[in-house]
PDB file of C-alpha atoms in Angstrom:
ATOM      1  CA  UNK A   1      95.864 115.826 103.498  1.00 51.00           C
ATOM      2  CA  UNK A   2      98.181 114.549 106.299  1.00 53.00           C
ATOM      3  CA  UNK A   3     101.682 114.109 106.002  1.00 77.00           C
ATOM      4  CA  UNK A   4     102.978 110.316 104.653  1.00 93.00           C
ATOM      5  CA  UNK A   5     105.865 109.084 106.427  1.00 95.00           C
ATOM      6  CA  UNK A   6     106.699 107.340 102.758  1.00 95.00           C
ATOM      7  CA  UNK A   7     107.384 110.391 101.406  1.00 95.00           C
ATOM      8  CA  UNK A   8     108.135 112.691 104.264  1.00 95.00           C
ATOM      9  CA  UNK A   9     110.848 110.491 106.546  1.00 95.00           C
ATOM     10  CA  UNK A  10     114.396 110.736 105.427  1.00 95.00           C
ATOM     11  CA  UNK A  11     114.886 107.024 106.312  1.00 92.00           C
ATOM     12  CA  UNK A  12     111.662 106.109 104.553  1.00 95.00           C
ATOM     13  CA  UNK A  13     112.376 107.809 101.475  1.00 95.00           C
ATOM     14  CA  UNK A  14     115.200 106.576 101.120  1.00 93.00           C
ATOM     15  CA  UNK A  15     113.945 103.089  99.669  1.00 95.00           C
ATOM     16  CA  UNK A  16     111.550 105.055  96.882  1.00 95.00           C
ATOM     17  CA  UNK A  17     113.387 104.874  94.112  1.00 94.00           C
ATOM     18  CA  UNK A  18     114.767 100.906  95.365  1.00 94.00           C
ATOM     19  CA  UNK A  19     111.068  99.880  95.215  1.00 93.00           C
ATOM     20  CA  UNK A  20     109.879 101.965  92.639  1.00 92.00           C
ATOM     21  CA  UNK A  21     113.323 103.461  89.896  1.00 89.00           C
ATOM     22  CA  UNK A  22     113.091 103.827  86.569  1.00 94.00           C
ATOM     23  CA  UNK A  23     109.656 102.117  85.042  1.00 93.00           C
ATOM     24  CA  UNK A  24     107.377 101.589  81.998  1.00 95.00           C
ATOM     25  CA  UNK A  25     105.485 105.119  82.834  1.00 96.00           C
ATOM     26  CA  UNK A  26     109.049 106.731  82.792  1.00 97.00           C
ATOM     27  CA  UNK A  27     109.865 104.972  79.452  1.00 96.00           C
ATOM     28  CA  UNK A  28     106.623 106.113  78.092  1.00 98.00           C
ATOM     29  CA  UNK A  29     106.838 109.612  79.625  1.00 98.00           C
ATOM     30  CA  UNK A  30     109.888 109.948  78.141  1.00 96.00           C
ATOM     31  CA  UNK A  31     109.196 109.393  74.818  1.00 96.00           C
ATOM     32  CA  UNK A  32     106.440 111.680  74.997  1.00 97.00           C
ATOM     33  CA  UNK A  33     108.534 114.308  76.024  1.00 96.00           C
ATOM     34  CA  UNK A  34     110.273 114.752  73.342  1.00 94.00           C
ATOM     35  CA  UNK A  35     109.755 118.036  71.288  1.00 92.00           C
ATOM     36  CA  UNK A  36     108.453 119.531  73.733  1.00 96.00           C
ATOM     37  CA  UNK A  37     110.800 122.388  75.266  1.00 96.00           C
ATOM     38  CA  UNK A  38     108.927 123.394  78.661  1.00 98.00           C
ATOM     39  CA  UNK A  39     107.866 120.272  81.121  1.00 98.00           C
ATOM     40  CA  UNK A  40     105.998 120.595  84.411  1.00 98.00           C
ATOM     41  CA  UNK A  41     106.682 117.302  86.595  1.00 98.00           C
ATOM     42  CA  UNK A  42     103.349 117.794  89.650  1.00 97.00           C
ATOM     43  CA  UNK A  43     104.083 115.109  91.879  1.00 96.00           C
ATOM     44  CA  UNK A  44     108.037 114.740  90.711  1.00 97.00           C
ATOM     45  CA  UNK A  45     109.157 112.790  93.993  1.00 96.00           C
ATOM     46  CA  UNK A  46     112.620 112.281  94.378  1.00 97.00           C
ATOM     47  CA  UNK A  47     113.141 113.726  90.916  1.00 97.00           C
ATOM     48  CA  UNK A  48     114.986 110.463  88.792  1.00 97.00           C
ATOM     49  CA  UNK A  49     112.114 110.801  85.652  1.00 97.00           C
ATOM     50  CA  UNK A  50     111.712 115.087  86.096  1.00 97.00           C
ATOM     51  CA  UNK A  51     115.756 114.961  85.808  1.00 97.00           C
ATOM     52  CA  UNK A  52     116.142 112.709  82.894  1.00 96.00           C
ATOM     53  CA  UNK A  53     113.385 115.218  80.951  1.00 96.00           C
ATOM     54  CA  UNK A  54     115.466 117.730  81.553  1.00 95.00           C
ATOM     55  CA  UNK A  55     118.465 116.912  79.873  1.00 83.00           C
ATOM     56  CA  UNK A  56     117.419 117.925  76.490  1.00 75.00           C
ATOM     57  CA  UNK A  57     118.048 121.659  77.625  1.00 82.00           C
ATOM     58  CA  UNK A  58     114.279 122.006  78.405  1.00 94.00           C
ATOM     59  CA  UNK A  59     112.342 124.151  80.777  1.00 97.00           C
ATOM     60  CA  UNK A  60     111.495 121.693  83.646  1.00 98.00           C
ATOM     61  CA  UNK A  61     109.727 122.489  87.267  1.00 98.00           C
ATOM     62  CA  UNK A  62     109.145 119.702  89.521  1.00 98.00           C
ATOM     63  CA  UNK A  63     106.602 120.308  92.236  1.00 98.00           C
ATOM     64  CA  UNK A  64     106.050 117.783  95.493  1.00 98.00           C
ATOM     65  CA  UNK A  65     104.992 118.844  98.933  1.00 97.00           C
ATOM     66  CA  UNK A  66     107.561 116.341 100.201  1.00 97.00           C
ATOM     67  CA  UNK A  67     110.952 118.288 101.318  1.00 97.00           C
ATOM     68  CA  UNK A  68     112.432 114.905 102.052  1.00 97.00           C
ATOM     69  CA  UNK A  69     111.928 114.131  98.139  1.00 97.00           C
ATOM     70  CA  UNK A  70     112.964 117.221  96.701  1.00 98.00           C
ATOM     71  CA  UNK A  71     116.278 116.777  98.901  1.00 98.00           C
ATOM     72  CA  UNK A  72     116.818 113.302  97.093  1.00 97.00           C
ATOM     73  CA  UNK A  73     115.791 115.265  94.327  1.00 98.00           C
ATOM     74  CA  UNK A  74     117.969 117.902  94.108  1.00 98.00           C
ATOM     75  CA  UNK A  75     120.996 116.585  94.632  1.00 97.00           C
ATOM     76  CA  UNK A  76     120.612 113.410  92.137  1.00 96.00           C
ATOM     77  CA  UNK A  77     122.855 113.898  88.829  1.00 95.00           C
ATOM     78  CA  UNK A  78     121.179 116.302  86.451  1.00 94.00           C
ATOM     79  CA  UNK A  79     118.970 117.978  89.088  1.00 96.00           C
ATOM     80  CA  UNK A  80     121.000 121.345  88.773  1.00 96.00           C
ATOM     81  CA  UNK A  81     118.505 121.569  85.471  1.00 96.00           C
ATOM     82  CA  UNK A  82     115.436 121.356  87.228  1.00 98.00           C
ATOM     83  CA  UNK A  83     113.789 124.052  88.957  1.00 98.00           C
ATOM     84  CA  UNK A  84     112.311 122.151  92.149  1.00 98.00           C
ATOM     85  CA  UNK A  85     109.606 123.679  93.991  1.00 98.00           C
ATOM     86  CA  UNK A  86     107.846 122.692  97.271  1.00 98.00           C
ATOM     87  CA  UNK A  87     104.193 122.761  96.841  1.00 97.00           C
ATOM     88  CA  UNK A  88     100.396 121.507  96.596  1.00 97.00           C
ATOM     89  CA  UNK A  89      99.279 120.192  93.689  1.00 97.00           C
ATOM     90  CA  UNK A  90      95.792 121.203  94.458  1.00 98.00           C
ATOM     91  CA  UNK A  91      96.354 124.733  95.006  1.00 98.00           C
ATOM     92  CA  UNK A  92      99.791 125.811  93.630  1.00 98.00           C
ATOM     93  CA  UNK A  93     100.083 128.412  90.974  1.00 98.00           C
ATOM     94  CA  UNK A  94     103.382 129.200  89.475  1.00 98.00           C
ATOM     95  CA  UNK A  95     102.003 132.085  86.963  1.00 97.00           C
ATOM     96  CA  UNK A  96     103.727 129.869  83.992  1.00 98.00           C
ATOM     97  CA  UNK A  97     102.477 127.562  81.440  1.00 98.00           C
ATOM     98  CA  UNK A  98     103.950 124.339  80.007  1.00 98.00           C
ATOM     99  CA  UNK A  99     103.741 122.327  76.666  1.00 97.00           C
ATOM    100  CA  UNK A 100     103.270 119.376  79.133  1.00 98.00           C
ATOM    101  CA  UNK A 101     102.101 118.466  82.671  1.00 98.00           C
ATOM    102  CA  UNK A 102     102.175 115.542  83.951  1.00 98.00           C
ATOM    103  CA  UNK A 103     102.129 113.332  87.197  1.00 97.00           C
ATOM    104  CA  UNK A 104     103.282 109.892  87.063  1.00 96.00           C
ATOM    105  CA  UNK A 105     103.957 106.713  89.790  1.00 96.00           C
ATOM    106  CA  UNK A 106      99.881 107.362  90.750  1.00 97.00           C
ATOM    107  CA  UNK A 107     100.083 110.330  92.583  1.00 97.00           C
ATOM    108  CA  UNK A 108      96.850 111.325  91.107  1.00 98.00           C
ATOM    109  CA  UNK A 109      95.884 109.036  93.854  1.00 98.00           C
ATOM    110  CA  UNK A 110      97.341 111.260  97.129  1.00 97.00           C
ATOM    111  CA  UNK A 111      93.739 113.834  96.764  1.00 98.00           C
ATOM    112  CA  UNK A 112      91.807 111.385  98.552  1.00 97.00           C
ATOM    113  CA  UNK A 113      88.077 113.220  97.720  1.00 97.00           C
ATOM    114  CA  UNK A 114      86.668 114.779  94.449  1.00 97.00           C
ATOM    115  CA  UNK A 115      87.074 118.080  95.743  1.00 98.00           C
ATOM    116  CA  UNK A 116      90.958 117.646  95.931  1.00 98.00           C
ATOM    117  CA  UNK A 117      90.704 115.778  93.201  1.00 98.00           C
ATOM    118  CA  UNK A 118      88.934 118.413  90.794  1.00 98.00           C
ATOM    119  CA  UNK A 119      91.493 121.165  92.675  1.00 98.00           C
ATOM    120  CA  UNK A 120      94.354 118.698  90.946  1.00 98.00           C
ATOM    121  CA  UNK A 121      92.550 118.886  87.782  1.00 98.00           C
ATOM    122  CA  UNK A 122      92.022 123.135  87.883  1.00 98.00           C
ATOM    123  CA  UNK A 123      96.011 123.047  89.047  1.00 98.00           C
ATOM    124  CA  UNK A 124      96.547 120.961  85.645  1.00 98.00           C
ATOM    125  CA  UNK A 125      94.442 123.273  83.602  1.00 98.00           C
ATOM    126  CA  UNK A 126      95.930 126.498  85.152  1.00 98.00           C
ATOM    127  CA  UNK A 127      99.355 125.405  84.119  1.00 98.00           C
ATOM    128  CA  UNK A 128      98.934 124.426  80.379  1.00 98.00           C
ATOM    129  CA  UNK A 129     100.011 126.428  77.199  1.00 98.00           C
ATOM    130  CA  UNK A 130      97.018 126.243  74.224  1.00 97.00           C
ATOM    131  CA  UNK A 131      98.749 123.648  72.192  1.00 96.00           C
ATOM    132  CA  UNK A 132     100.148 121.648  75.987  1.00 98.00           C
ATOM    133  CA  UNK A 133      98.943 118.212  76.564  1.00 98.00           C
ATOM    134  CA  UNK A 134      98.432 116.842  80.438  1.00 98.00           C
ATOM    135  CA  UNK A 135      98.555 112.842  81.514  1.00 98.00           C
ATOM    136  CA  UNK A 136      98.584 111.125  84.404  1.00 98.00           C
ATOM    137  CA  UNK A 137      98.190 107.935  86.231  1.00 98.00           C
ATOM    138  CA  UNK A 138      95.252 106.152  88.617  1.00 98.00           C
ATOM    139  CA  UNK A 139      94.263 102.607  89.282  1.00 98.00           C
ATOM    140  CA  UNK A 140      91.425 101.538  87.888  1.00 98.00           C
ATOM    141  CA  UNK A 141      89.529 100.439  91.137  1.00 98.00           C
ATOM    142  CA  UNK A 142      87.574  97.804  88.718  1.00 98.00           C
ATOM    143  CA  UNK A 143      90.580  95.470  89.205  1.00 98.00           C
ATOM    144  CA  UNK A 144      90.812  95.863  93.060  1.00 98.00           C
ATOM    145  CA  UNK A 145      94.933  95.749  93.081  1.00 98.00           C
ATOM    146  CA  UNK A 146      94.561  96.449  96.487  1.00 98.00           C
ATOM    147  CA  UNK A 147      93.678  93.144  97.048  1.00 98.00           C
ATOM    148  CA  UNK A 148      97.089  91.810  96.422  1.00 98.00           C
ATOM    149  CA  UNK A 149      98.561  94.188  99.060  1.00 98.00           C
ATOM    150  CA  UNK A 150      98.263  92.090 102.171  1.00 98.00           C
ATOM    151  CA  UNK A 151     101.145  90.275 104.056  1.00 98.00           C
ATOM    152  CA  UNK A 152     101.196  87.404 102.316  1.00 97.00           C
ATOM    153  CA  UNK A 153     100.924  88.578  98.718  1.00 98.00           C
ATOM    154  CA  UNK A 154     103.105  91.719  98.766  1.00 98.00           C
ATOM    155  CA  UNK A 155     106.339  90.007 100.438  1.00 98.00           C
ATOM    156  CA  UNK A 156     109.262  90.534  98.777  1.00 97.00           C
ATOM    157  CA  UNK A 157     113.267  91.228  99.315  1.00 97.00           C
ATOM    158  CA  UNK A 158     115.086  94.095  97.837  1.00 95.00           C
ATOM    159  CA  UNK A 159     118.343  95.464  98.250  1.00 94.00           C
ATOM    160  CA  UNK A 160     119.382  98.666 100.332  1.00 93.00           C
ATOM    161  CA  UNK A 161     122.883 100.343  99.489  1.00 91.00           C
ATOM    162  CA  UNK A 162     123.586 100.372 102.974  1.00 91.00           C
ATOM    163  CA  UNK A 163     121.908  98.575 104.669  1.00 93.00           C
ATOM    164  CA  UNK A 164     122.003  95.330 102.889  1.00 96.00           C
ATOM    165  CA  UNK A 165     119.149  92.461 102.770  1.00 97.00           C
ATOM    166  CA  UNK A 166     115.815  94.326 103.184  1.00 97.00           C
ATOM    167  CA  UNK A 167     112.675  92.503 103.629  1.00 98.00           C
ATOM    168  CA  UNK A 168     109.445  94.551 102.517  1.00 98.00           C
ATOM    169  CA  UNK A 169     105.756  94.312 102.901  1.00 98.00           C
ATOM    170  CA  UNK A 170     102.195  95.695 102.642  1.00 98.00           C
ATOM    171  CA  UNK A 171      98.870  95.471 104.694  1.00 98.00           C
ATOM    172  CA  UNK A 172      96.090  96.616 103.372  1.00 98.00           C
ATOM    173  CA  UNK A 173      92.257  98.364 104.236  1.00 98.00           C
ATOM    174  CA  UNK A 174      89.862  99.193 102.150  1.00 98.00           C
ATOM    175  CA  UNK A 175      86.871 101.475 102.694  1.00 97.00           C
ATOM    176  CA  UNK A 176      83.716 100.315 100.472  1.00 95.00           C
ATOM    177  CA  UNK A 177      81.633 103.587 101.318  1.00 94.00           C
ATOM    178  CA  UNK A 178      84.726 106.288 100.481  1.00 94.00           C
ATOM    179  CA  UNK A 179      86.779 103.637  98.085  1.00 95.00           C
ATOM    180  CA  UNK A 180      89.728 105.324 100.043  1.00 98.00           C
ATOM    181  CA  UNK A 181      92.237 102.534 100.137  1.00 98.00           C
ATOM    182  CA  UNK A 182      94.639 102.624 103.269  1.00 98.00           C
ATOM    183  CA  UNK A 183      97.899 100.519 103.744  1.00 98.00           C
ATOM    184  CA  UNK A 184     101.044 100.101 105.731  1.00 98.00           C
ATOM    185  CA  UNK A 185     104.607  99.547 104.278  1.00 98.00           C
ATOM    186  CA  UNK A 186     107.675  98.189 105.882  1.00 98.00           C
ATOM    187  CA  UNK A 187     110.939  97.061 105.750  1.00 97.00           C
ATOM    188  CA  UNK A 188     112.496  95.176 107.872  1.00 98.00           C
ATOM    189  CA  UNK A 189     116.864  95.108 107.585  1.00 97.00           C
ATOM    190  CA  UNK A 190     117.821  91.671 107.870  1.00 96.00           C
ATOM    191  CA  UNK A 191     121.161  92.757 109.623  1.00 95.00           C
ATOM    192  CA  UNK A 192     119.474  94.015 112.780  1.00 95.00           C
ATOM    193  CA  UNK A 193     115.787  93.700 112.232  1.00 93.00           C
ATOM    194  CA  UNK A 194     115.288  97.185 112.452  1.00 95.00           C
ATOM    195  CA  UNK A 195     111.921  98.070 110.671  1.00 97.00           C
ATOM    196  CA  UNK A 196     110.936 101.431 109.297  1.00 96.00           C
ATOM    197  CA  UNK A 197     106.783 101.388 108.497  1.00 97.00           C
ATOM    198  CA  UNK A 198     104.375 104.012 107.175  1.00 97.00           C
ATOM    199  CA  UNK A 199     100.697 104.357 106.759  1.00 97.00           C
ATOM    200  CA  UNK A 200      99.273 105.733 103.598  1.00 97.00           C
ATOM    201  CA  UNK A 201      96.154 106.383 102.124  1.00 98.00           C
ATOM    202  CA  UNK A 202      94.809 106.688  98.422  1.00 98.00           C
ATOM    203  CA  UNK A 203      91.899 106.979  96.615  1.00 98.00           C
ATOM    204  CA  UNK A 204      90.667 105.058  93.420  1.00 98.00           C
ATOM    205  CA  UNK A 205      88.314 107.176  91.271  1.00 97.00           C
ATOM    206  CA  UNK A 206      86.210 105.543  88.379  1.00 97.00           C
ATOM    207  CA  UNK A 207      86.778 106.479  84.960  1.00 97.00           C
ATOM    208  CA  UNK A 208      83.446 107.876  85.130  1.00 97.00           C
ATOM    209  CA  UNK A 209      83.977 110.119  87.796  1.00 96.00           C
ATOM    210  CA  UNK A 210      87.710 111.288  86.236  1.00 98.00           C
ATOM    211  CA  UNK A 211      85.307 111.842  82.683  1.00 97.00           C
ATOM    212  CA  UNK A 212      82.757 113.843  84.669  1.00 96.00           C
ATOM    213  CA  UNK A 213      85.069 116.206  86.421  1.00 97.00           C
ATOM    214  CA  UNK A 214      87.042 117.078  83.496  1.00 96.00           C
ATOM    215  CA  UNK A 215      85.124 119.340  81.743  1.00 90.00           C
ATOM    216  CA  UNK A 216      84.386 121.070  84.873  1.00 94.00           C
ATOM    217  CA  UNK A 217      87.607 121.351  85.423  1.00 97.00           C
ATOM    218  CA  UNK A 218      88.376 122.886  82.370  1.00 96.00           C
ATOM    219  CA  UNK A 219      89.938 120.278  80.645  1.00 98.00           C
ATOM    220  CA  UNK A 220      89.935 117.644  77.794  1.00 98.00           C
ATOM    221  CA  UNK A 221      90.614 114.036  77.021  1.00 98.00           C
ATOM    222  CA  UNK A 222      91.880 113.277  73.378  1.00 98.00           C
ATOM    223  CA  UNK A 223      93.257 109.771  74.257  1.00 98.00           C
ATOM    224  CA  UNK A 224      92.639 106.973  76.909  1.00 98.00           C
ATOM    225  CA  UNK A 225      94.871 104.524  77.501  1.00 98.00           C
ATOM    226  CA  UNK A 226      94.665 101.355  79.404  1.00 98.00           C
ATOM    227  CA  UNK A 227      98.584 100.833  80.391  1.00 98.00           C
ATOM    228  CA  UNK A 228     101.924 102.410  80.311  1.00 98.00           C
ATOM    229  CA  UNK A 229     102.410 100.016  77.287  1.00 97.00           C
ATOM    230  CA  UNK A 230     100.062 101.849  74.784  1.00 97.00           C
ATOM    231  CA  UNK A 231      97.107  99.925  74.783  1.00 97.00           C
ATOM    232  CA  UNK A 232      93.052 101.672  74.922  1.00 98.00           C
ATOM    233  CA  UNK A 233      91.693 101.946  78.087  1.00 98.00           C
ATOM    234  CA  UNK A 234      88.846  99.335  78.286  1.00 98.00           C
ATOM    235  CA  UNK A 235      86.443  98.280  81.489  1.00 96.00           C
ATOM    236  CA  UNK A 236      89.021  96.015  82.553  1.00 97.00           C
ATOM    237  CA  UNK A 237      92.241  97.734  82.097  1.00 98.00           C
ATOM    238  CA  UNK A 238      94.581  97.813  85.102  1.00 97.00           C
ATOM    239  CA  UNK A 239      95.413 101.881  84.638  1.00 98.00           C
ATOM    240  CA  UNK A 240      93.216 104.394  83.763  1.00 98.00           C
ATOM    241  CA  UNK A 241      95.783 107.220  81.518  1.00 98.00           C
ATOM    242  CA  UNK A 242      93.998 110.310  80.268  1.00 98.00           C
ATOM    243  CA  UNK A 243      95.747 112.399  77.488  1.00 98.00           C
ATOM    244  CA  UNK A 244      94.419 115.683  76.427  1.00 98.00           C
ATOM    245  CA  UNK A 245      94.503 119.298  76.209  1.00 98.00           C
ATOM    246  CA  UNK A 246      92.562 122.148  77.394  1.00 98.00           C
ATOM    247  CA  UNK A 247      88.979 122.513  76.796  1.00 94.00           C
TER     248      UNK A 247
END
């Protein structure tokens, strides 16, 4: 899996939580926290939901393979109460268990074939506790949201703390025979019309193919949901959430 200047670039990274901050998932994640006393954020970014978990007093680890995020990470208020590792979700092993695991913002969507992605799945299984429950994120590629990443569509203006007036957009590729999805961000600072891009790809399994590989992967799904707002998972639902346990 090659590096992502998103996630890996100081100056890149440091828009991540402008464009992305503190959303539905994070609400929901939140809430489902609660009771539970020993978290494991795989994926945790730049840290702001894996921080906010852990203020309860809980046992939290947040894993990403990005240093650049785990800097932003660590040093964001409450992230003295996180243990923040550097590491692979498809092949770390932290000889620990957890009442929940969980990766959120689609980072399901990084392990780009269904051998990563069944690696993710094994990494999931290896770190949950008998009664733990797992969920994550993925697009459901039924919808094609990728279609509304292009120039036109995805324009849009934010706000930098530095740097002022940003101006942000997507392009977008999409391979038919992998489904592998690849697309360019920038920004562009209105100030001097500097622009910082990156090129990123991600994968959209089926929820067939995420119901076939988890009972190889040791795993089970109690619950499907269909968005960050509750609702079943149905053919046409814009995110594909699985809930469950251990097999």
């Amino acid at each position: 899996m090659p590096s992502d200047k998103l996630y890996n670039d100081p100056s890149l990274v440091e828009f991540y939580d402008i464009e992305n901050g503190w959303t539905a998932d994070s609400a929901y994640l939140k809430t489902m926290a609660e009771g539970r006393t020993s978290i494991l954020d795989l994926g945790c970014g730049t840290g702001m939901l894996t921080a906010a978990l852990a203020e309860s007093g809980k046992r939290v680890v947040g894993v990403d393979p990005a240093a650049a995020m785990l800097d932003v990470a660590r040093s964001r208020p409450g992230g003295n109460r996180v243990r923040w590792v550097e590491g692979d979700g498809r092949t770390i092993r932290l000889d620990e268990t957890f009442d929940m695991v969980l990766l959120s913002g689609h980072a399901f969507q990084v392990f780009l074939t269904k051998d990563d992605q069944l690696a993710a799945l094994k990494t999931i299984a290896a770190h949950l506790s008998p009664e733990g429950h797992f969920i994550f994120d993925s697009r459901n590629p039924v919808v094609e949201e990728w279609k509304e990443w292009t120039p036109d569509e995805s324009e849009r203006d934010t706000e930098h703390p530095v740097f002022g007036k940003v101006l942000a957009w997507n392009d977008v590729r999409h391979d038919p025979a992998t489904g592998v999805v690849e697309y360019d961000t920038f920004y562009r600072i209105a100030a001097d019309e500097r622009t910082y891009a990156a090129q990123s790809k991600i994968a959209f399994p089926s929820h067939e193919d995420l119901t076939a590989m988890m009972d190889e992967s040791g795993l089970v799904v109690e619950q499907w949901l269909g968005g960050w707002d509750g609702r079943p998972f149905e053919t046409s639902a814009s995110e594909i959430i699985p809930i469950g346990r251990l097999r």
